[in-house]
Amino acid sequence: MSETGLPQSVLTEIGSPIRESRLTGVEELTRLAWGADLALAAAARHALQRMMEDDSRSVSAAAAAALERTAVRLDPERIDFGTVAAETQRLVADVRVEGPPLAVAGATVTVSGPGLRAMLSDRTLRIMWLPRSDWLDGSVTVRGPAGWADVRVTGQVADAAPMPTSRGAEPEGLRTYDGGLVAGGYGPARVTVLPAPPSPGRRQIGTTVLVAILTTLVVLGGAGVAMAVLDDGRSEAPPAVALPTAAQPQPAEAFTSDEPAPPGPEVTRVPLAQRVRAVAKPTVTGTIRVGAEPEGVVVSPDGRTVYVANQNSRILSIVDAATRKVTPVTLRNTPRFVAVSRDGNTVFASMYEDDKHTGSGVAVVDTRSRKVVRYLDTGHMPYTLAVAPDNKLWVPIHSDGRLEIFSSGTLRMVGELPVSPNPHAVGFSGDQMRAFTANHESNAVSVVDMRTNKVIQSIPVARAPHSIAVSPDGRMALVAGYEADRANLIDTVTLKRTGPFTVGRDPQSVAFSADSRYGYTVNEGDGTVSVLDGRTGAITATVKVGKSPRTIGVSPDGRVAYVSNGGDNTISVLRVGE
C-alpha cells in the first residue's frame, strides 16, 4: 500500500500517460470503491474525483460515471404522505439506502421541514412526520463519504378525516392509508398512522426550535445508526456526533424528544397512486394581473402561492394560486428575481436599480407575516438567486463576476466564489454535489464542486447564456442562449453538452417539468414558451403567452406553471401536467 492507501499497481495505472491504462485504473478504482474495506473505498472515490479532471475526456467521463455508480442512492426518492386527518399524530415510512458499504458507513442525516424526523439504521432510512402545519414539503438528506442523496417528503392535513382503507382489519389503535405518491418511477410507501402515546402531561416541542442529533460511526468503525430531528428547517443542524461501535442504540431509541418513542410500524409497498405526468403541449388556462413589469417568479413548496418581482416598481406581488388574489409587499429597492426557501417560510428577492450600481441587495420576506424581516448586503447586480439542497442561498453577482453564498437560518455570508463573467443564474445537482452557473458574457457554464466550492470545469454553450435550470432528478441542465435563440442540454454526470437546439427568439429563462420529462424556455422576443424533450432536446410544442415574457415558475406538484409577462403586467397560467 502507498501512503494514499491504494495499491501501488492501481497508482501506476491511474498515473500512466497512456489513456487505456488510466481507463483500466478507473475500473479498478470502481471495484475498490464497492469493497468492504472502507478506508480503501474512500481512497478510491477520492482518486476518482481527481480523475474527473483528467485531460482525456473519455477518462474524465468514465471517472464521473464510476462516482455515480458508487454513490449513495435512496429508493424511493420521494415520499408523499398524502392528505391525512387533522388529529393524526405520526406517520412513518421507510426508504432503502443503496450503494456500496461506504454509502452507510459514517453517514449522517439532516432534515428540512416542519415536524419531520429521520433515523438511519443500517440501510433503512425511517422518516417520521408529526403534522404541525396544514402542509409539508420538506426533505431528508443522507450525507457521507459516498456523497449525498435527498428524499423529498410531502403531505397535507385535511379538515375532514380521511376514508378508511379496505385492506382488512388493522391492529387495534392503528390506521393505515395507502397510495402515497412516489416520484421517479418507484412504488410508494404504505404509511401507518400511529395513535398518540398515553402521556397527557408530555411537553410539546416548540415550532421555532431546532433539535438535531446526528449519530454516526467513523469510516473504519462500520455502519451504525444516524438520526436527525428538525421542526421548521430555519436553523442549521449541529455537527455530527460520533458514537462508539459497542454502544449502538436500537433504532426506536434514536428518536430523541420529550415524547415516548413510537413502535416500529409495518411499511410495505403498494401500487403507484395518482401521479402528475407532464404534457408535451401545455395550454394557457388564464392570466393574472400583477405589478408593473413582472420579472422573477417562483412558486411556494406547497403550490398555493406565487411570488412575483415587479421590476418597474418596488413591489413583490404575492398571489394566492386558488383565488388569484394579489397582495403587494413594498420593498426598499427594485426587485428583480425571487427564490423561496425549502420550507416555504422565506422568500428572497434580489434587488438593484436601473443604474446597475445602487440599491443592490436581497430582501428577506417572511411568508407568514408577509413582511420584510431584513435586507442582505451583496455585490452589484445580484441576479437569479437560488436555494441549494443544503438550504444555503446562492446569489450570482452579475457585475462582480462571482457567487455569494449565505448560510441557512442566520443568512450569514459563508463564501465567495469567482466565476467567469457574468453570472446570471445558478442551478444544483444534489446527487453530483455540483452547482452550475450560466455566465452571460463568457458564453460558458461554470461547474462548481459544492464540496470544495471550486470551479472544476467550464463548458462552452450557445451565445449569451442567460438562464440555467437543473432537472428535478438532477441529471440534466438546460441553458438558454439569449442572443443565439438556442438552448443546450448538459449531462450533470458526464458534463457532456448536447445541442444547440433552436427555440424562440431571445430565450430569457428556463425551467423543467416536475417529472423532468420536459424543459421550458421563455422566449422574450416572440412572446412564446418553447417545450423541449428533457433528454433529447427535441421541440414538442411552442405556446403563445403574454407580451415580453420573462421567467417561468413550475408548481412542485407539476400541474401548472406561471410565466411573467413584463410587457403587459400579467402572469400566464399554463397547464403543464395531468
PDB file of N, CA and C in Angstrom, residues 75-76 79 94-96 167 178 182 186-190 267-271:
ATOM      1  N   ASP A  75     -34.091   4.829  -2.311  1.00  0.00           N
ATOM      2  CA  ASP A  75     -35.218   4.233  -3.020  1.00  0.00           C
ATOM      3  C   ASP A  75     -36.392   4.084  -2.050  1.00  0.00           C
ATOM      4  N   PRO A  76     -37.479   4.849  -2.243  1.00  0.00           N
ATOM      5  CA  PRO A  76     -37.754   5.790  -3.325  1.00  0.00           C
ATOM      6  C   PRO A  76     -37.120   7.140  -3.073  1.00  0.00           C
ATOM      7  N   ILE A  79     -41.401  10.650  -0.948  1.00  0.00           N
ATOM      8  CA  ILE A  79     -42.473  10.099  -0.123  1.00  0.00           C
ATOM      9  C   ILE A  79     -43.573  11.155  -0.030  1.00  0.00           C
ATOM     10  N   ASP A  94     -40.541   4.026   5.335  1.00  0.00           N
ATOM     11  CA  ASP A  94     -39.160   3.563   5.243  1.00  0.00           C
ATOM     12  C   ASP A  94     -38.619   3.751   3.835  1.00  0.00           C
ATOM     13  N   VAL A  95     -37.348   4.109   3.754  1.00  0.00           N
ATOM     14  CA  VAL A  95     -36.645   4.292   2.496  1.00  0.00           C
ATOM     15  C   VAL A  95     -35.398   3.415   2.524  1.00  0.00           C
ATOM     16  N   ARG A  96     -35.106   2.785   1.411  1.00  0.00           N
ATOM     17  CA  ARG A  96     -33.929   1.916   1.316  1.00  0.00           C
ATOM     18  C   ARG A  96     -32.709   2.728   0.888  1.00  0.00           C
ATOM     19  N   ARG A 167     -58.279  -2.695   3.335  1.00  0.00           N
ATOM     20  CA  ARG A 167     -57.297  -3.773   3.367  1.00  0.00           C
ATOM     21  C   ARG A 167     -57.564  -4.796   4.448  1.00  0.00           C
ATOM     22  N   ASP A 178     -53.126   4.013   2.230  1.00  0.00           N
ATOM     23  CA  ASP A 178     -52.283   3.600   1.118  1.00  0.00           C
ATOM     24  C   ASP A 178     -52.297   4.648   0.022  1.00  0.00           C
ATOM     25  N   VAL A 182     -44.947   8.483  -4.996  1.00  0.00           N
ATOM     26  CA  VAL A 182     -43.502   8.452  -5.050  1.00  0.00           C
ATOM     27  C   VAL A 182     -43.073   8.755  -6.471  1.00  0.00           C
ATOM     28  N   TYR A 186     -40.719   4.812  -8.806  1.00  0.00           N
ATOM     29  CA  TYR A 186     -40.747   3.849  -7.725  1.00  0.00           C
ATOM     30  C   TYR A 186     -42.145   3.754  -7.137  1.00  0.00           C
ATOM     31  N   GLY A 187     -42.447   2.615  -6.562  1.00  0.00           N
ATOM     32  CA  GLY A 187     -43.724   2.478  -5.874  1.00  0.00           C
ATOM     33  C   GLY A 187     -43.719   3.232  -4.577  1.00  0.00           C
ATOM     34  N   PRO A 188     -44.900   3.657  -4.108  1.00  0.00           N
ATOM     35  CA  PRO A 188     -44.975   4.445  -2.880  1.00  0.00           C
ATOM     36  C   PRO A 188     -44.864   3.580  -1.638  1.00  0.00           C
ATOM     37  N   ALA A 189     -44.702   4.245  -0.541  1.00  0.00           N
ATOM     38  CA  ALA A 189     -44.650   3.537   0.729  1.00  0.00           C
ATOM     39  C   ALA A 189     -46.051   3.401   1.310  1.00  0.00           C
ATOM     40  N   ARG A 190     -46.278   2.378   2.107  1.00  0.00           N
ATOM     41  CA  ARG A 190     -47.506   2.268   2.882  1.00  0.00           C
ATOM     42  C   ARG A 190     -47.278   3.022   4.183  1.00  0.00           C
ATOM     43  N   VAL A 267     -44.150  -1.195   7.131  1.00  0.00           N
ATOM     44  CA  VAL A 267     -44.169  -0.325   5.972  1.00  0.00           C
ATOM     45  C   VAL A 267     -43.937  -1.181   4.742  1.00  0.00           C
ATOM     46  N   THR A 268     -44.921  -1.250   3.876  1.00  0.00           N
ATOM     47  CA  THR A 268     -44.826  -2.082   2.683  1.00  0.00           C
ATOM     48  C   THR A 268     -45.127  -1.241   1.450  1.00  0.00           C
ATOM     49  N   ARG A 269     -44.796  -1.767   0.265  1.00  0.00           N
ATOM     50  CA  ARG A 269     -45.055  -1.083  -0.981  1.00  0.00           C
ATOM     51  C   ARG A 269     -46.448  -1.426  -1.501  1.00  0.00           C
ATOM     52  N   VAL A 270     -47.106  -0.438  -2.108  1.00  0.00           N
ATOM     53  CA  VAL A 270     -48.393  -0.653  -2.747  1.00  0.00           C
ATOM     54  C   VAL A 270     -48.298  -0.089  -4.152  1.00  0.00           C
ATOM     55  N   PRO A 271     -49.252  -0.418  -5.056  1.00  0.00           N
ATOM     56  CA  PRO A 271     -49.175   0.092  -6.423  1.00  0.00           C
ATOM     57  C   PRO A 271     -49.163   1.617  -6.461  1.00  0.00           C
TER      58      PRO A 271
END
